[in-house]
Amino acid sequence: MIECVEMTPEFEDIKNYCLSKGAFLTGYAKTSSRQQVCIRDILYVEAIDEKVFAYTKEQVFEIRQRLYELEAELAPYKFIRCSKSFLICLFKVESIRPALNGRYLACMTNGEEVIISRKYAKHVKETIMEEL
Amino acid sequence: MDVRSLLKKCMMDFLLIQAGITLAMGVSGCMMPSAYDGITHYFFFLPFVYAFFCMIPSVVIYSAKELSIKEMLVRKVLHFILIELIVMLVSYGIGALENAFLRKAIPLSVVVVYAAINVLEYLFYKSEADTMTRRLQDIRKKGREDESGE
C-alpha cells in the first residue's frame, strides 16, 4: 500500500507503474466498490448462477466476466477448469485427495476444498503432469 | 456426472459385477460344493443375469449437478441397498435361497464384493491423488523460484 498526502502527477506515475507491474482483474467487493484484484492473490474462481466470484485468501470479489472468458484469460497464470463452475490456481493447491465416485478434492492454501469433477479429473491430471 | 459418463459407468459396473459374482460363486462352490448339486448349464448365465439387474441401480449415482460429498455418500448407501435387494430378488427368482448356506452366503458376498471394489477404487484414486500432490509441490516450488528470480 502506498499512501500520499495529495495525489500529485508524480504519485500518479508511481501508481500507474505499480498497477502495470503484475496482472490484475477488475473486481467488485461486497460494498460494490470497484477494485483491482491481483491475479496472483486469487485462489479460485467460482460461477454461481449468472455471477462469477474470485476468492483470495481473505476476500471475495465479483468479476463481471463470463467463466469461459476468465478460463482463457487466466490460463497463463496456471488457472485450470476443475468442474463446471470452478477454476483453480495450480500454484494455490496444497494437496489433492480422492473424493467419492472418481472425483477429487483440491485442498487450497486457505484450507478450503474445491471438487475436481469426474469429467475434468483427467484434464486436471494431464495438465499437472505436463507442467514443469 | 453427464449421461455419457453414466453409460460408461454402467458398462464398467456390469463387467465388475459379473467378475465379482463369478468369483463369489466360485468361492462359495469351493466352500460348500453340495450347495451346487444338480446345477444345469443355465447356471453359467447367472453372472450375466445378476450383472444386468445390478447395473440398473447405477442411475441413483447420476446427477446433472455436481453433488457434495455428503450427497454422494447418501446415494452410495442407497446404491448398495438396492444392489443387495436386487441380488436377493434374483436369487429368490432362480430358487437359490432354498439352500440354507446360500441364504447367508449370497448377501454376505454382496457386502464383501461391494466393499472390496470400493476399497480398490479408493486406493487407485489415492495413489493418483498422491502423484498429483507431489507434482503440485514441485510446481509451487518452481513458481516461488520464478517469483524470487524476477
mmCIF file of C-alpha atoms in Angstrom:
data_model
loop_
_atom_site.group_PDB
_atom_site.id
_atom_site.type_symbol
_atom_site.label_atom_id
_atom_site.label_comp_id
_atom_site.label_asym_id
_atom_site.label_seq_id
_atom_site.Cartn_x
_atom_site.Cartn_y
_atom_site.Cartn_z
ATOM 1 C CA MET A 1 0.000 0.000 0.000
ATOM 2 C CA ILE A 2 1.304 3.454 -0.912
ATOM 3 C CA GLU A 3 -0.073 6.446 0.930
ATOM 4 C CA CYS A 4 0.275 10.072 -0.022
ATOM 5 C CA VAL A 5 -0.977 13.402 1.355
ATOM 6 C CA GLU A 6 -2.235 14.509 -2.040
ATOM 7 C CA MET A 7 -2.294 12.971 -5.499
ATOM 8 C CA THR A 8 0.370 14.735 -7.465
ATOM 9 C CA PRO A 9 1.299 13.882 -11.076
ATOM 10 C CA GLU A 10 4.427 12.210 -9.725
ATOM 11 C CA PHE A 11 2.371 9.970 -7.467
ATOM 12 C CA GLU A 12 0.000 9.245 -10.354
ATOM 13 C CA ASP A 13 3.023 7.976 -12.312
ATOM 14 C CA ILE A 14 4.085 5.804 -9.369
ATOM 15 C CA LYS A 15 0.547 4.412 -9.044
ATOM 16 C CA ASN A 16 0.371 3.602 -12.764
ATOM 17 C CA TYR A 17 3.771 1.942 -12.648
ATOM 18 C CA CYS A 18 2.709 -0.226 -9.709
ATOM 19 C CA LEU A 19 -0.552 -1.214 -11.376
ATOM 20 C CA SER A 20 1.199 -2.188 -14.587
ATOM 21 C CA LYS A 21 3.612 -4.385 -12.600
ATOM 22 C CA GLY A 22 1.731 -7.656 -12.306
ATOM 23 C CA ALA A 23 -1.644 -8.580 -13.721
ATOM 24 C CA PHE A 24 -4.982 -7.523 -12.356
ATOM 25 C CA LEU A 25 -8.660 -8.191 -12.808
ATOM 26 C CA THR A 26 -11.356 -5.675 -12.146
ATOM 27 C CA GLY A 27 -13.441 -6.904 -9.238
ATOM 28 C CA TYR A 28 -16.261 -5.592 -7.110
ATOM 29 C CA ALA A 29 -16.161 -6.120 -3.361
ATOM 30 C CA LYS A 30 -19.312 -6.543 -1.212
ATOM 31 C CA THR A 31 -19.694 -2.782 -0.966
ATOM 32 C CA SER A 32 -19.798 -2.678 -4.791
ATOM 33 C CA SER A 33 -16.594 -0.680 -4.767
ATOM 34 C CA ARG A 34 -14.518 -1.288 -7.847
ATOM 35 C CA GLN A 35 -11.079 -2.690 -7.084
ATOM 36 C CA GLN A 36 -8.095 -4.098 -8.885
ATOM 37 C CA VAL A 37 -7.595 -7.734 -7.864
ATOM 38 C CA CYS A 38 -4.086 -9.061 -8.300
ATOM 39 C CA ILE A 39 -4.296 -12.362 -10.193
ATOM 40 C CA ARG A 40 -1.509 -13.794 -8.058
ATOM 41 C CA ASP A 41 -3.748 -13.417 -4.988
ATOM 42 C CA ILE A 42 -6.671 -15.357 -6.468
ATOM 43 C CA LEU A 43 -7.024 -18.930 -5.202
ATOM 44 C CA TYR A 44 -10.033 -19.956 -7.246
ATOM 45 C CA VAL A 45 -12.905 -18.607 -9.284
ATOM 46 C CA GLU A 46 -16.475 -19.804 -8.907
ATOM 47 C CA ALA A 47 -19.554 -19.242 -11.047
ATOM 48 C CA ILE A 48 -22.801 -19.131 -9.088
ATOM 49 C CA ASP A 49 -25.908 -18.725 -11.220
ATOM 50 C CA GLU A 50 -25.017 -15.903 -13.584
ATOM 51 C CA LYS A 51 -22.346 -14.346 -11.386
ATOM 52 C CA VAL A 52 -18.622 -15.060 -11.192
ATOM 53 C CA PHE A 53 -16.642 -14.655 -7.977
ATOM 54 C CA ALA A 54 -12.881 -14.631 -7.393
ATOM 55 C CA TYR A 55 -11.683 -15.815 -3.986
ATOM 56 C CA THR A 56 -8.471 -14.519 -2.450
ATOM 57 C CA LYS A 57 -7.189 -15.612 0.965
ATOM 58 C CA GLU A 58 -9.354 -13.066 2.782
ATOM 59 C CA GLN A 59 -11.792 -11.530 0.322
ATOM 60 C CA VAL A 60 -14.340 -12.352 -2.331
ATOM 61 C CA PHE A 61 -14.749 -10.212 -5.433
ATOM 62 C CA GLU A 62 -17.419 -10.323 -8.074
ATOM 63 C CA ILE A 63 -15.837 -10.373 -11.510
ATOM 64 C CA ARG A 64 -18.099 -9.140 -14.281
ATOM 65 C CA GLN A 65 -16.862 -11.560 -16.910
ATOM 66 C CA ARG A 66 -18.029 -14.994 -18.049
ATOM 67 C CA LEU A 67 -16.249 -18.040 -16.617
ATOM 68 C CA TYR A 68 -15.062 -19.266 -20.035
ATOM 69 C CA GLU A 69 -13.575 -15.826 -20.741
ATOM 70 C CA LEU A 70 -11.696 -15.947 -17.460
ATOM 71 C CA GLU A 71 -10.588 -19.508 -18.179
ATOM 72 C CA ALA A 72 -8.822 -18.283 -21.330
ATOM 73 C CA GLU A 73 -7.525 -15.100 -19.710
ATOM 74 C CA LEU A 74 -6.165 -16.835 -16.621
ATOM 75 C CA ALA A 75 -4.694 -19.893 -18.350
ATOM 76 C CA PRO A 76 -1.161 -18.362 -18.478
ATOM 77 C CA TYR A 77 -1.341 -17.940 -14.682
ATOM 78 C CA LYS A 78 -1.916 -21.695 -14.245
ATOM 79 C CA PHE A 79 -5.649 -21.494 -13.642
ATOM 80 C CA ILE A 80 -7.451 -24.603 -14.758
ATOM 81 C CA ARG A 81 -11.109 -25.646 -15.041
ATOM 82 C CA CYS A 82 -11.789 -28.342 -12.441
ATOM 83 C CA SER A 83 -15.583 -28.565 -12.681
ATOM 84 C CA LYS A 84 -18.485 -26.942 -14.473
ATOM 85 C CA SER A 85 -18.352 -23.864 -12.259
ATOM 86 C CA PHE A 86 -14.821 -23.683 -10.841
ATOM 87 C CA LEU A 87 -11.362 -22.552 -11.955
ATOM 88 C CA ILE A 88 -8.478 -23.265 -9.572
ATOM 89 C CA CYS A 89 -4.961 -21.875 -9.493
ATOM 90 C CA LEU A 90 -2.478 -24.753 -9.517
ATOM 91 C CA PHE A 91 0.037 -22.681 -7.532
ATOM 92 C CA LYS A 92 -2.540 -22.374 -4.749
ATOM 93 C CA VAL A 93 -3.387 -26.062 -4.392
ATOM 94 C CA GLU A 94 -1.871 -27.505 -1.222
ATOM 95 C CA SER A 95 -2.835 -31.118 -1.886
ATOM 96 C CA ILE A 96 -5.302 -33.366 -3.677
ATOM 97 C CA ARG A 97 -7.250 -36.229 -2.134
ATOM 98 C CA PRO A 98 -9.786 -38.657 -3.550
ATOM 99 C CA ALA A 99 -13.485 -37.993 -3.123
ATOM 100 C CA LEU A 100 -16.221 -40.492 -3.901
ATOM 101 C CA ASN A 101 -17.022 -41.765 -7.373
ATOM 102 C CA GLY A 102 -13.883 -40.864 -9.324
ATOM 103 C CA ARG A 103 -13.757 -37.295 -8.144
ATOM 104 C CA TYR A 104 -11.041 -35.480 -6.214
ATOM 105 C CA LEU A 105 -10.877 -32.702 -3.651
ATOM 106 C CA ALA A 106 -8.327 -29.961 -4.147
ATOM 107 C CA CYS A 107 -7.263 -28.522 -0.780
ATOM 108 C CA MET A 108 -6.406 -24.876 -1.346
ATOM 109 C CA THR A 109 -3.774 -22.924 0.609
ATOM 110 C CA ASN A 110 -6.510 -21.190 2.636
ATOM 111 C CA GLY A 111 -7.836 -24.578 3.795
ATOM 112 C CA GLU A 112 -10.932 -24.595 1.583
ATOM 113 C CA GLU A 113 -11.673 -27.603 -0.577
ATOM 114 C CA VAL A 114 -12.798 -27.496 -4.191
ATOM 115 C CA ILE A 115 -14.255 -30.514 -6.014
ATOM 116 C CA ILE A 116 -12.470 -31.735 -9.128
ATOM 117 C CA SER A 117 -15.301 -33.406 -11.018
ATOM 118 C CA ARG A 118 -15.012 -36.778 -12.746
ATOM 119 C CA LYS A 119 -15.390 -35.068 -16.135
ATOM 120 C CA TYR A 120 -12.416 -32.728 -15.595
ATOM 121 C CA ALA A 121 -10.252 -35.059 -13.456
ATOM 122 C CA LYS A 122 -8.381 -36.467 -16.462
ATOM 123 C CA HIS A 123 -7.723 -32.997 -17.877
ATOM 124 C CA VAL A 124 -6.514 -31.717 -14.490
ATOM 125 C CA LYS A 125 -4.205 -34.687 -14.053
ATOM 126 C CA GLU A 126 -2.759 -34.331 -17.573
ATOM 127 C CA THR A 127 -2.162 -30.601 -17.048
ATOM 128 C CA ILE A 128 -0.446 -31.170 -13.702
ATOM 129 C CA MET A 129 1.738 -33.957 -15.069
ATOM 130 C CA GLU A 130 2.688 -31.997 -18.216
ATOM 131 C CA GLU A 131 3.605 -28.949 -16.163
ATOM 132 C CA LEU A 132 7.321 -28.188 -15.448
ATOM 133 C CA MET B 1 -21.985 -36.683 -13.992
ATOM 134 C CA ASP B 2 -23.317 -36.422 -17.554
ATOM 135 C CA VAL B 3 -25.311 -39.112 -19.415
ATOM 136 C CA ARG B 4 -22.252 -40.334 -21.334
ATOM 137 C CA SER B 5 -20.277 -40.828 -18.110
ATOM 138 C CA LEU B 6 -23.278 -42.635 -16.619
ATOM 139 C CA LEU B 7 -23.417 -45.089 -19.554
ATOM 140 C CA LYS B 8 -19.675 -45.680 -19.274
ATOM 141 C CA LYS B 9 -20.071 -46.250 -15.544
ATOM 142 C CA CYS B 10 -22.966 -48.685 -16.145
ATOM 143 C CA MET B 11 -20.840 -50.708 -18.569
ATOM 144 C CA MET B 12 -17.940 -50.731 -16.120
ATOM 145 C CA ASP B 13 -20.303 -51.790 -13.310
ATOM 146 C CA PHE B 14 -21.684 -54.578 -15.496
ATOM 147 C CA LEU B 15 -18.223 -56.038 -16.089
ATOM 148 C CA LEU B 16 -17.121 -55.571 -12.468
ATOM 149 C CA ILE B 17 -20.282 -57.124 -11.028
ATOM 150 C CA GLN B 18 -20.035 -60.019 -13.471
ATOM 151 C CA ALA B 19 -16.454 -60.673 -12.405
ATOM 152 C CA GLY B 20 -17.376 -60.311 -8.731
ATOM 153 C CA ILE B 21 -20.375 -62.670 -8.983
ATOM 154 C CA THR B 22 -18.325 -65.281 -10.860
ATOM 155 C CA LEU B 23 -15.654 -65.075 -8.165
ATOM 156 C CA ALA B 24 -18.231 -65.245 -5.353
ATOM 157 C CA MET B 25 -19.880 -68.293 -6.985
ATOM 158 C CA GLY B 26 -16.508 -69.973 -7.353
ATOM 159 C CA VAL B 27 -15.520 -69.300 -3.729
ATOM 160 C CA SER B 28 -18.894 -70.411 -2.303
ATOM 161 C CA GLY B 29 -18.752 -73.505 -4.547
ATOM 162 C CA CYS B 30 -15.335 -74.412 -3.108
ATOM 163 C CA MET B 31 -16.580 -73.865 0.454
ATOM 164 C CA MET B 32 -19.842 -75.764 0.049
ATOM 165 C CA PRO B 33 -19.835 -77.967 -3.087
ATOM 166 C CA SER B 34 -23.129 -79.637 -2.112
ATOM 167 C CA ALA B 35 -24.941 -76.285 -2.492
ATOM 168 C CA TYR B 36 -24.396 -76.549 -6.225
ATOM 169 C CA ASP B 37 -25.563 -80.131 -6.651
ATOM 170 C CA GLY B 38 -27.708 -80.707 -9.698
ATOM 171 C CA ILE B 39 -26.929 -77.415 -11.449
ATOM 172 C CA THR B 40 -27.767 -77.105 -15.134
ATOM 173 C CA HIS B 41 -25.988 -75.283 -17.964
ATOM 174 C CA TYR B 42 -28.251 -72.244 -17.232
ATOM 175 C CA PHE B 43 -26.083 -71.721 -14.160
ATOM 176 C CA PHE B 44 -23.313 -70.308 -16.368
ATOM 177 C CA PHE B 45 -25.564 -67.447 -17.493
ATOM 178 C CA LEU B 46 -26.221 -66.329 -13.915
ATOM 179 C CA PRO B 47 -23.340 -63.792 -13.747
ATOM 180 C CA PHE B 48 -24.859 -62.056 -16.823
ATOM 181 C CA VAL B 49 -28.330 -62.042 -15.265
ATOM 182 C CA TYR B 50 -27.078 -60.709 -11.913
ATOM 183 C CA ALA B 51 -24.829 -58.118 -13.593
ATOM 184 C CA PHE B 52 -27.657 -56.886 -15.824
ATOM 185 C CA PHE B 53 -30.054 -56.306 -12.919
ATOM 186 C CA CYS B 54 -27.361 -54.954 -10.600
ATOM 187 C CA MET B 55 -26.310 -52.412 -13.220
ATOM 188 C CA ILE B 56 -29.722 -50.698 -13.032
ATOM 189 C CA PRO B 57 -29.225 -49.075 -9.565
ATOM 190 C CA SER B 58 -26.267 -47.111 -11.029
ATOM 191 C CA VAL B 59 -28.839 -44.484 -12.082
ATOM 192 C CA VAL B 60 -29.067 -43.328 -8.448
ATOM 193 C CA ILE B 61 -25.478 -42.091 -8.745
ATOM 194 C CA TYR B 62 -26.451 -39.921 -11.725
ATOM 195 C CA SER B 63 -26.960 -36.212 -11.198
ATOM 196 C CA ALA B 64 -26.879 -33.325 -13.654
ATOM 197 C CA LYS B 65 -25.451 -31.036 -10.954
ATOM 198 C CA GLU B 66 -22.235 -31.615 -9.025
ATOM 199 C CA LEU B 67 -23.048 -33.481 -5.816
ATOM 200 C CA SER B 68 -21.407 -32.734 -2.483
ATOM 201 C CA ILE B 69 -19.503 -35.498 -0.654
ATOM 202 C CA LYS B 70 -22.419 -35.946 1.771
ATOM 203 C CA GLU B 71 -24.991 -36.237 -1.034
ATOM 204 C CA MET B 72 -22.793 -38.722 -2.884
ATOM 205 C CA LEU B 73 -22.327 -40.780 0.284
ATOM 206 C CA VAL B 74 -26.101 -40.990 0.769
ATOM 207 C CA ARG B 75 -26.521 -42.124 -2.841
ATOM 208 C CA LYS B 76 -23.747 -44.703 -2.451
ATOM 209 C CA VAL B 77 -25.532 -46.194 0.582
ATOM 210 C CA LEU B 78 -28.786 -46.247 -1.393
ATOM 211 C CA HIS B 79 -26.935 -47.846 -4.313
ATOM 212 C CA PHE B 80 -25.632 -50.610 -2.045
ATOM 213 C CA ILE B 81 -29.082 -51.280 -0.515
ATOM 214 C CA LEU B 82 -30.653 -51.504 -3.978
ATOM 215 C CA ILE B 83 -27.958 -53.919 -5.191
ATOM 216 C CA GLU B 84 -28.431 -56.094 -2.111
ATOM 217 C CA LEU B 85 -32.206 -56.081 -2.686
ATOM 218 C CA ILE B 86 -31.909 -56.925 -6.378
ATOM 219 C CA VAL B 87 -29.432 -59.757 -5.749
ATOM 220 C CA MET B 88 -31.787 -61.256 -3.162
ATOM 221 C CA LEU B 89 -34.773 -60.907 -5.512
ATOM 222 C CA VAL B 90 -32.924 -62.509 -8.449
ATOM 223 C CA SER B 91 -31.634 -65.265 -6.137
ATOM 224 C CA TYR B 92 -35.184 -65.857 -4.904
ATOM 225 C CA GLY B 93 -36.411 -65.940 -8.517
ATOM 226 C CA ILE B 94 -33.957 -68.652 -9.510
ATOM 227 C CA GLY B 95 -34.587 -70.596 -6.304
ATOM 228 C CA ALA B 96 -31.092 -70.134 -4.849
ATOM 229 C CA LEU B 97 -32.474 -69.059 -1.467
ATOM 230 C CA GLU B 98 -33.930 -72.501 -0.811
ATOM 231 C CA ASN B 99 -30.464 -73.599 0.267
ATOM 232 C CA ALA B 100 -29.639 -72.505 3.860
ATOM 233 C CA PHE B 101 -25.937 -71.946 3.086
ATOM 234 C CA LEU B 102 -26.672 -69.751 0.052
ATOM 235 C CA ARG B 103 -29.221 -67.724 2.056
ATOM 236 C CA LYS B 104 -26.297 -66.490 4.171
ATOM 237 C CA ALA B 105 -23.528 -66.618 1.555
ATOM 238 C CA ILE B 106 -25.300 -64.517 -1.107
ATOM 239 C CA PRO B 107 -25.983 -61.332 0.940
ATOM 240 C CA LEU B 108 -22.574 -61.647 2.601
ATOM 241 C CA SER B 109 -20.792 -61.954 -0.743
ATOM 242 C CA VAL B 110 -22.570 -58.783 -1.950
ATOM 243 C CA VAL B 111 -21.179 -56.914 1.081
ATOM 244 C CA VAL B 112 -17.681 -58.321 0.517
ATOM 245 C CA VAL B 113 -17.643 -57.608 -3.250
ATOM 246 C CA TYR B 114 -19.104 -54.083 -2.827
ATOM 247 C CA ALA B 115 -16.622 -53.232 -0.064
ATOM 248 C CA ALA B 116 -13.672 -54.746 -1.953
ATOM 249 C CA ILE B 117 -14.464 -52.789 -5.139
ATOM 250 C CA ASN B 118 -14.828 -49.527 -3.222
ATOM 251 C CA VAL B 119 -11.590 -50.087 -1.296
ATOM 252 C CA LEU B 120 -9.707 -50.909 -4.520
ATOM 253 C CA GLU B 121 -11.223 -47.843 -6.217
ATOM 254 C CA TYR B 122 -10.216 -45.651 -3.252
ATOM 255 C CA LEU B 123 -6.640 -46.996 -3.273
ATOM 256 C CA PHE B 124 -6.343 -46.386 -7.027
ATOM 257 C CA TYR B 125 -7.588 -42.790 -6.773
ATOM 258 C CA LYS B 126 -5.489 -42.207 -3.634
ATOM 259 C CA SER B 127 -2.337 -43.188 -5.498
ATOM 260 C CA GLU B 128 -3.314 -40.888 -8.413
ATOM 261 C CA ALA B 129 -4.034 -38.037 -5.966
ATOM 262 C CA ASP B 130 -0.683 -38.519 -4.207
ATOM 263 C CA THR B 131 1.146 -38.409 -7.544
ATOM 264 C CA MET B 132 -0.638 -35.153 -8.428
ATOM 265 C CA THR B 133 0.104 -33.676 -4.982
ATOM 266 C CA ARG B 134 3.818 -34.434 -5.343
ATOM 267 C CA ARG B 135 3.824 -32.845 -8.792
ATOM 268 C CA LEU B 136 1.953 -29.790 -7.489
ATOM 269 C CA GLN B 137 4.509 -29.306 -4.747
ATOM 270 C CA ASP B 138 7.180 -29.206 -7.456
ATOM 271 C CA ILE B 139 5.124 -26.711 -9.478
ATOM 272 C CA ARG B 140 4.656 -24.456 -6.454
ATOM 273 C CA LYS B 141 8.351 -24.669 -5.632
ATOM 274 C CA LYS B 142 9.172 -23.693 -9.200
ATOM 275 C CA GLY B 143 6.649 -20.844 -9.026
ATOM 276 C CA ARG B 144 8.320 -19.498 -5.883
ATOM 277 C CA GLU B 145 11.748 -19.735 -7.526
ATOM 278 C CA ASP B 146 10.454 -17.858 -10.595
ATOM 279 C CA GLU B 147 8.990 -15.145 -8.358
ATOM 280 C CA SER B 148 12.189 -14.686 -6.389
ATOM 281 C CA GLY B 149 14.222 -14.663 -9.603
ATOM 282 C CA GLU B 150 12.156 -11.844 -11.133
#
